[in-house]
Amino acid sequence: MDCLFLPADCPARLDAETRVYWLPKDEPGRWQALGDCSAAGAISLILPTEVCSFFAISLPTRKARWMQQALAYAAEELLAENVDELHLAVGETLTDGRQRVVAIRRQLLAGWLEQLRERGLLIVAIHVDADLLPREATQLLFIGERGLLGGEGETRLAFTAADWPQLAAFCAPPWHAQGSAAEPPLALDDYRQLDDPYAFLAAQRAAAINLAQGDFAVEVGNTGLGYWKPLFAVTGLILLVQLGFNLGQATVPTVSPSLTDPYGSFSPSAAALASGATTFSVTLKIASFAAKSAFLKTAEGDLVGISRGVVNPDQAGLKRL
């Protein structure tokens, strides 16, 4: 997937001249103007750590429908800002049972996404650069004068590379460092030089937090099937209706003409016809209710399952049959 890195000093207003790091899937990365970025497929947006806050909290529930409410309540005590103005994304569970969380100003993120989509860039995933570091011990990445701190702990930080000697006292060893320079700002036992630090970060996307959650959930996923899910659901319902009708017809008993009346006509009983009609009517009502349910979304943005209408037929009004 192509990756678009926003710079650490990225302004709220993106224009064609805004400098970004563009990393195509099959080409070397490069700094260039945003107006020169173009892609026919999905793009992963990488945000600078400077605009985000990371922390870890204990949540009383893991159910999706209550997650955002519990998250906002728990984060309110840790952040000195109005939680309603922040977008909170939940990550993996840490070894102590707490959940990793990243926060960013909702208006800032919404503005960036809208401006990028106006330029025809399809953003399907959103990550933060320091969170892309490997989740092992303490991880450091030095890109010129800018440093990133990450790893298995909850801390995610962007700092000036020259300040690492003072910061090192607060970071638990061992330290695993990478960077664009031949030598790190402080002697490290485990340091390696990278040809492209941004490609190194992009390779770790699978384990990083995806901020495309809640109100920022992307409907069109990497496979492009997001928009087709309702159609697939309705198609399945049509097949279900047809199957139910066929089963109903199969239950209608056949009556052989009387042997003593070779010219007698076949006439199924009224009870048999009523049975088939009732079966077809029930099937249509179930399908009608489920088809409506397939396009209703819950507060978390998930489609209401078709099976809810079948499992609980009382809600579909079947008591009136």
CSV table of C-alpha atoms in Angstrom, one decimal:
chain,number,residue,atom,x,y,z
A,1,MET,CA,0.0,0.0,0.0
A,2,ASP,CA,1.2,3.5,-0.8
A,3,CYS,CA,2.1,5.6,2.3
A,4,LEU,CA,1.9,9.3,2.8
A,5,PHE,CA,3.9,10.8,5.7
A,6,LEU,CA,2.9,14.3,6.9
A,7,PRO,CA,5.9,16.4,8.2
A,8,ALA,CA,6.3,17.1,11.9
A,9,ASP,CA,5.4,20.8,11.3
A,10,CYS,CA,2.5,20.0,9.1
A,11,PRO,CA,0.0,22.9,8.9
A,12,ALA,CA,-3.7,22.4,9.4
A,13,ARG,CA,-4.3,23.7,5.9
A,14,LEU,CA,-2.8,21.4,3.2
A,15,ASP,CA,-2.1,22.9,-0.2
A,16,ALA,CA,-0.4,21.7,-3.4
A,17,GLU,CA,3.0,23.0,-2.2
A,18,THR,CA,2.9,21.3,1.2
A,19,ARG,CA,6.0,19.1,1.5
A,20,VAL,CA,5.2,15.4,2.3
A,21,TYR,CA,7.1,12.2,2.2
A,22,TRP,CA,5.6,10.0,-0.5
A,23,LEU,CA,6.4,6.3,-0.4
A,24,PRO,CA,4.8,4.3,-3.2
A,25,LYS,CA,4.4,0.6,-2.8
A,26,ASP,CA,6.8,-0.4,-5.5
A,27,GLU,CA,9.0,2.7,-5.7
A,28,PRO,CA,11.6,4.5,-3.6
A,29,GLY,CA,10.3,7.1,-1.3
A,30,ARG,CA,10.9,10.8,-1.7
A,31,TRP,CA,10.1,14.3,-0.3
A,32,GLN,CA,7.8,16.1,-2.7
A,33,ALA,CA,4.9,18.5,-3.0
A,34,LEU,CA,1.5,17.2,-2.1
A,35,GLY,CA,0.2,18.2,-5.4
A,36,ASP,CA,2.6,15.8,-7.1
A,37,CYS,CA,1.2,12.8,-5.2
A,38,SER,CA,-1.2,10.6,-7.0
A,39,ALA,CA,-2.4,7.0,-6.6
A,40,ALA,CA,-5.1,4.8,-8.1
A,41,GLY,CA,-5.4,2.7,-5.0
A,42,ALA,CA,-5.6,2.8,-1.2
A,43,ILE,CA,-3.2,5.0,0.8
A,44,SER,CA,-2.1,4.8,4.4
A,45,LEU,CA,-1.7,8.2,6.1
A,46,ILE,CA,1.1,8.5,8.6
A,47,LEU,CA,0.7,11.3,11.1
A,48,PRO,CA,3.5,13.0,13.0
A,49,THR,CA,3.8,12.1,16.7
A,50,GLU,CA,3.9,15.8,17.6
A,51,VAL,CA,0.1,16.2,17.1
A,52,CYS,CA,-0.8,13.1,19.1
A,53,SER,CA,-0.9,12.0,22.7
A,54,PHE,CA,-0.4,8.4,23.8
A,55,PHE,CA,-1.4,6.8,27.1
A,56,ALA,CA,-2.7,3.5,28.5
A,57,ILE,CA,-5.8,3.0,30.6
A,58,SER,CA,-7.9,0.2,32.1
A,59,LEU,CA,-11.3,-0.2,30.5
A,60,PRO,CA,-14.2,-1.9,32.4
A,61,THR,CA,-15.6,-3.4,29.2
A,62,ARG,CA,-14.5,-4.9,25.9
A,63,LYS,CA,-17.9,-4.6,24.2
A,64,ALA,CA,-17.8,-2.4,21.1
A,65,ARG,CA,-21.1,-0.7,21.9
A,66,TRP,CA,-19.8,0.6,25.3
A,67,MET,CA,-16.1,1.0,24.4
A,68,GLN,CA,-16.2,4.6,23.3
A,69,GLN,CA,-18.2,5.8,26.3
A,70,ALA,CA,-15.9,4.0,28.7
A,71,LEU,CA,-12.9,5.3,26.8
A,72,ALA,CA,-14.0,8.9,27.0
A,73,TYR,CA,-14.8,8.7,30.7
A,74,ALA,CA,-11.5,7.1,31.5
A,75,ALA,CA,-9.4,9.5,29.3
A,76,GLU,CA,-11.1,12.6,30.7
A,77,GLU,CA,-9.2,12.2,34.0
A,78,LEU,CA,-5.8,12.0,32.2
A,79,LEU,CA,-6.1,14.7,29.6
A,80,ALA,CA,-6.3,18.4,30.3
A,81,GLU,CA,-8.6,19.0,27.3
A,82,ASN,CA,-12.2,18.6,26.4
A,83,VAL,CA,-12.6,14.9,25.5
A,84,ASP,CA,-15.4,15.7,23.1
A,85,GLU,CA,-12.9,17.6,20.9
A,86,LEU,CA,-10.6,14.6,20.7
A,87,HIS,CA,-10.6,11.5,18.6
A,88,LEU,CA,-9.6,8.5,20.7
A,89,ALA,CA,-8.4,5.3,19.1
A,90,VAL,CA,-7.8,2.0,21.0
A,91,GLY,CA,-4.9,-0.2,20.4
A,92,GLU,CA,-3.6,-3.5,21.7
A,93,THR,CA,-3.7,-4.7,25.3
A,94,LEU,CA,-0.4,-4.3,27.2
A,95,THR,CA,1.1,-6.9,29.4
A,96,ASP,CA,-0.4,-5.3,32.5
A,97,GLY,CA,-4.0,-5.5,31.1
A,98,ARG,CA,-4.3,-1.9,30.1
A,99,GLN,CA,-5.3,-0.7,26.6
A,100,ARG,CA,-3.0,1.5,24.5
A,101,VAL,CA,-4.8,4.6,23.4
A,102,VAL,CA,-3.9,7.5,21.0
A,103,ALA,CA,-5.6,10.9,21.0
A,104,ILE,CA,-5.7,13.6,18.4
A,105,ARG,CA,-7.7,16.7,17.9
A,106,ARG,CA,-10.8,15.7,16.0
A,107,GLN,CA,-11.1,18.9,13.9
A,108,LEU,CA,-7.4,18.6,12.8
A,109,LEU,CA,-7.7,15.0,11.7
A,110,ALA,CA,-11.0,15.6,10.0
A,111,GLY,CA,-9.6,18.6,8.1
A,112,TRP,CA,-6.6,16.7,6.8
A,113,LEU,CA,-8.7,13.8,5.7
A,114,GLU,CA,-11.2,16.0,3.9
A,115,GLN,CA,-8.5,17.9,2.1
A,116,LEU,CA,-6.6,14.8,1.0
A,117,ARG,CA,-9.8,13.2,-0.4
A,118,GLU,CA,-10.6,16.4,-2.3
A,119,ARG,CA,-7.3,15.8,-4.1
A,120,GLY,CA,-8.4,12.3,-5.0
A,121,LEU,CA,-6.3,10.5,-2.4
A,122,LEU,CA,-8.1,7.5,-0.9
A,123,ILE,CA,-7.1,7.2,2.7
A,124,VAL,CA,-8.0,3.8,4.2
A,125,ALA,CA,-5.7,3.6,7.2
A,126,ILE,CA,-4.3,6.1,9.6
A,127,HIS,CA,-1.2,5.6,11.8
A,128,VAL,CA,1.3,7.6,13.9
A,129,ASP,CA,5.0,7.4,13.0
A,130,ALA,CA,6.4,6.7,16.5
A,131,ASP,CA,3.8,3.9,16.9
A,132,LEU,CA,5.2,2.2,13.9
A,133,LEU,CA,8.4,1.3,15.7
A,134,PRO,CA,8.8,-2.4,16.5
A,135,ARG,CA,7.1,-3.5,19.8
A,136,GLU,CA,10.2,-4.9,21.5
A,137,ALA,CA,12.0,-3.3,24.4
A,138,THR,CA,12.8,0.4,23.8
A,139,GLN,CA,13.0,1.4,20.2
A,140,LEU,CA,14.6,4.6,18.8
A,141,LEU,CA,14.7,6.0,15.3
A,142,PHE,CA,16.8,9.0,14.4
A,143,ILE,CA,15.9,10.9,11.2
A,144,GLY,CA,18.2,13.8,10.8
A,145,GLU,CA,17.7,16.1,13.8
A,146,ARG,CA,14.4,14.4,14.8
A,147,GLY,CA,14.1,11.4,17.0
A,148,LEU,CA,11.2,9.0,17.7
A,149,LEU,CA,10.7,6.8,20.8
A,150,GLY,CA,8.5,3.7,20.9
A,151,GLY,CA,8.7,0.0,21.7
A,152,GLU,CA,6.7,-2.3,24.0
A,153,GLY,CA,6.0,0.4,26.6
A,154,GLU,CA,3.2,2.9,26.5
A,155,THR,CA,5.4,5.9,25.7
A,156,ARG,CA,5.4,7.3,22.2
A,157,LEU,CA,7.5,10.4,21.8
A,158,ALA,CA,9.1,12.7,19.2
A,159,PHE,CA,12.1,14.6,20.4
A,160,THR,CA,15.2,16.5,19.2
A,161,ALA,CA,17.9,14.0,18.5
A,162,ALA,CA,20.5,16.1,20.4
A,163,ASP,CA,18.4,15.7,23.6
A,164,TRP,CA,18.7,11.9,23.6
A,165,PRO,CA,21.5,11.8,26.3
A,166,GLN,CA,19.2,13.5,28.8
A,167,LEU,CA,16.2,11.4,27.7
A,168,ALA,CA,18.1,8.1,28.0
A,169,ALA,CA,18.0,8.2,31.8
A,170,PHE,CA,14.2,7.8,31.6
A,171,CYS,CA,14.1,4.9,29.1
A,172,ALA,CA,14.5,1.4,30.2
A,173,PRO,CA,17.2,-0.6,28.5
A,174,PRO,CA,17.9,-2.4,26.3
A,175,TRP,CA,17.8,0.2,23.6
A,176,HIS,CA,17.4,-0.7,19.9
A,177,ALA,CA,18.2,2.2,17.7
A,178,GLN,CA,18.1,2.9,14.0
A,179,GLY,CA,18.7,6.0,12.0
A,180,SER,CA,19.7,7.8,8.8
A,181,ALA,CA,23.0,8.9,10.2
A,182,ALA,CA,26.2,6.8,10.3
A,183,GLU,CA,26.5,7.4,14.1
A,184,PRO,CA,23.8,7.9,16.8
A,185,PRO,CA,23.9,11.0,19.0
A,186,LEU,CA,24.9,8.8,21.9
A,187,ALA,CA,26.9,5.6,21.9
A,188,LEU,CA,24.5,2.7,21.6
A,189,ASP,CA,25.3,-1.0,21.7
A,190,ASP,CA,22.5,-1.8,19.1
A,191,TYR,CA,22.4,0.8,16.3
A,192,ARG,CA,22.1,0.3,12.6
A,193,GLN,CA,22.0,2.8,9.7
A,194,LEU,CA,19.0,2.7,7.4
A,195,ASP,CA,18.8,3.7,3.8
A,196,ASP,CA,15.2,4.8,4.2
A,197,PRO,CA,13.8,5.2,7.7
A,198,TYR,CA,10.3,5.9,6.4
A,199,ALA,CA,10.3,2.5,4.6
A,200,PHE,CA,11.4,0.9,7.8
A,201,LEU,CA,8.4,2.5,9.6
A,202,ALA,CA,5.9,1.6,6.9
A,203,ALA,CA,6.9,-2.1,7.1
A,204,GLN,CA,5.6,-2.2,10.7
A,205,ARG,CA,2.0,-1.0,9.9
A,206,ALA,CA,0.3,-4.3,10.7
A,207,ALA,CA,1.0,-4.1,14.5
A,208,ALA,CA,0.4,-0.3,14.9
A,209,ILE,CA,-2.8,1.4,16.0
A,210,ASN,CA,-5.2,2.3,13.1
A,211,LEU,CA,-6.9,5.6,13.9
A,212,ALA,CA,-9.6,4.8,11.4
A,213,GLN,CA,-12.1,4.0,14.2
A,214,GLY,CA,-15.4,5.3,15.3
A,215,ASP,CA,-16.4,8.4,13.3
A,216,PHE,CA,-13.3,8.0,11.2
A,217,ALA,CA,-13.9,4.4,10.3
A,218,VAL,CA,-13.2,3.9,6.6
A,219,GLU,CA,-16.1,2.2,4.8
A,220,VAL,CA,-14.0,1.2,1.9
A,221,GLY,CA,-11.3,-1.2,3.1
A,222,ASN,CA,-8.2,-2.4,1.3
A,223,THR,CA,-10.2,-4.9,-0.8
A,224,GLY,CA,-12.8,-2.3,-1.9
A,225,LEU,CA,-15.7,-4.5,-0.8
A,226,GLY,CA,-17.0,-2.1,1.8
A,227,TYR,CA,-19.6,-0.5,-0.4
A,228,TRP,CA,-20.8,-3.9,-1.7
A,229,LYS,CA,-21.7,-5.4,1.7
A,230,PRO,CA,-25.3,-4.3,1.7
A,231,LEU,CA,-25.8,-5.6,-1.9
A,232,PHE,CA,-24.3,-9.0,-0.9
A,233,ALA,CA,-26.7,-9.1,2.1
A,234,VAL,CA,-29.8,-8.4,0.0
A,235,THR,CA,-28.6,-10.9,-2.6
A,236,GLY,CA,-28.4,-13.5,0.2
A,237,LEU,CA,-31.9,-12.6,1.4
A,238,ILE,CA,-33.3,-13.1,-2.1
A,239,LEU,CA,-31.8,-16.6,-2.2
A,240,LEU,CA,-33.2,-17.2,1.3
A,241,VAL,CA,-36.7,-16.2,0.1
A,242,GLN,CA,-36.4,-18.4,-2.9
A,243,LEU,CA,-35.3,-21.4,-0.8
A,244,GLY,CA,-38.1,-20.8,1.7
A,245,PHE,CA,-40.7,-20.7,-1.1
A,246,ASN,CA,-39.3,-23.9,-2.6
A,247,LEU,CA,-39.5,-25.7,0.7
A,248,GLY,CA,-43.0,-24.5,1.2
A,249,GLN,CA,-44.0,-25.8,-2.2
A,250,ALA,CA,-42.3,-29.1,-1.5
A,251,THR,CA,-44.5,-29.6,1.6
A,252,VAL,CA,-47.8,-29.4,-0.5
A,253,PRO,CA,-49.1,-33.0,-0.7
A,254,THR,CA,-49.9,-34.4,-4.1
A,255,VAL,CA,-53.3,-36.2,-4.7
A,256,SER,CA,-53.5,-39.0,-7.2
A,257,PRO,CA,-56.6,-39.1,-9.4
A,258,SER,CA,-59.1,-41.8,-8.4
A,259,LEU,CA,-58.6,-45.1,-10.1
A,260,THR,CA,-62.4,-45.4,-10.5
A,261,ASP,CA,-62.5,-41.9,-12.2
A,262,PRO,CA,-59.8,-41.8,-14.9
A,263,TYR,CA,-61.1,-38.5,-16.1
A,264,GLY,CA,-61.0,-36.9,-12.6
A,265,SER,CA,-59.1,-33.7,-12.3
A,266,PHE,CA,-56.3,-33.1,-9.8
A,267,SER,CA,-57.5,-30.6,-7.1
A,268,PRO,CA,-55.2,-30.1,-4.0
A,269,SER,CA,-57.0,-29.5,-0.8
A,270,ALA,CA,-57.7,-26.0,0.5
A,271,ALA,CA,-55.6,-26.8,3.6
A,272,ALA,CA,-52.6,-27.6,1.4
A,273,LEU,CA,-52.9,-24.4,-0.5
A,274,ALA,CA,-53.2,-22.4,2.7
A,275,SER,CA,-50.1,-24.1,4.1
A,276,GLY,CA,-48.0,-23.1,1.0
A,277,ALA,CA,-49.3,-19.6,1.0
A,278,THR,CA,-48.6,-19.2,4.7
A,279,THR,CA,-45.0,-20.4,4.3
A,280,PHE,CA,-44.3,-18.0,1.5
A,281,SER,CA,-45.9,-15.1,3.4
A,282,VAL,CA,-43.8,-15.8,6.5
A,283,THR,CA,-40.6,-16.0,4.4
A,284,LEU,CA,-41.4,-12.7,2.7
A,285,LYS,CA,-42.0,-11.0,6.0
A,286,ILE,CA,-38.7,-12.3,7.4
A,287,ALA,CA,-36.8,-11.2,4.3
A,288,SER,CA,-38.5,-7.8,4.3
A,289,PHE,CA,-37.6,-7.1,8.0
A,290,ALA,CA,-34.0,-8.4,7.5
A,291,ALA,CA,-33.5,-6.4,4.3
A,292,LYS,CA,-34.4,-3.2,6.2
A,293,SER,CA,-32.1,-4.2,9.1
A,294,ALA,CA,-29.2,-4.8,6.8
A,295,PHE,CA,-29.0,-1.0,6.0
A,296,LEU,CA,-29.4,0.2,9.6
A,297,LYS,CA,-26.1,1.0,11.4
A,298,THR,CA,-25.5,0.8,15.1
A,299,ALA,CA,-23.8,3.6,17.1
A,300,GLU,CA,-20.5,1.9,16.4
A,301,GLY,CA,-21.0,1.9,12.6
A,302,ASP,CA,-21.6,-1.8,12.3
A,303,LEU,CA,-24.3,-3.2,10.1
A,304,VAL,CA,-27.1,-4.8,12.0
A,305,GLY,CA,-26.9,-8.4,11.3
A,306,ILE,CA,-29.4,-10.0,9.1
A,307,SER,CA,-29.7,-12.9,11.5
A,308,ARG,CA,-31.3,-10.7,14.1
A,309,GLY,CA,-34.5,-10.6,12.2
A,310,VAL,CA,-34.5,-14.4,11.8
A,311,VAL,CA,-33.5,-15.4,15.3
A,312,ASN,CA,-36.1,-13.2,16.9
A,313,PRO,CA,-39.1,-13.3,14.6
A,314,ASP,CA,-41.3,-11.6,17.2
A,315,GLN,CA,-39.6,-8.3,16.4
A,316,ALA,CA,-40.5,-8.8,12.7
A,317,GLY,CA,-44.1,-8.8,13.6
A,318,LEU,CA,-44.6,-12.5,13.0
A,319,LYS,CA,-47.0,-12.8,16.0
A,320,ARG,CA,-49.7,-11.3,13.8
A,321,LEU,CA,-49.6,-14.3,11.3
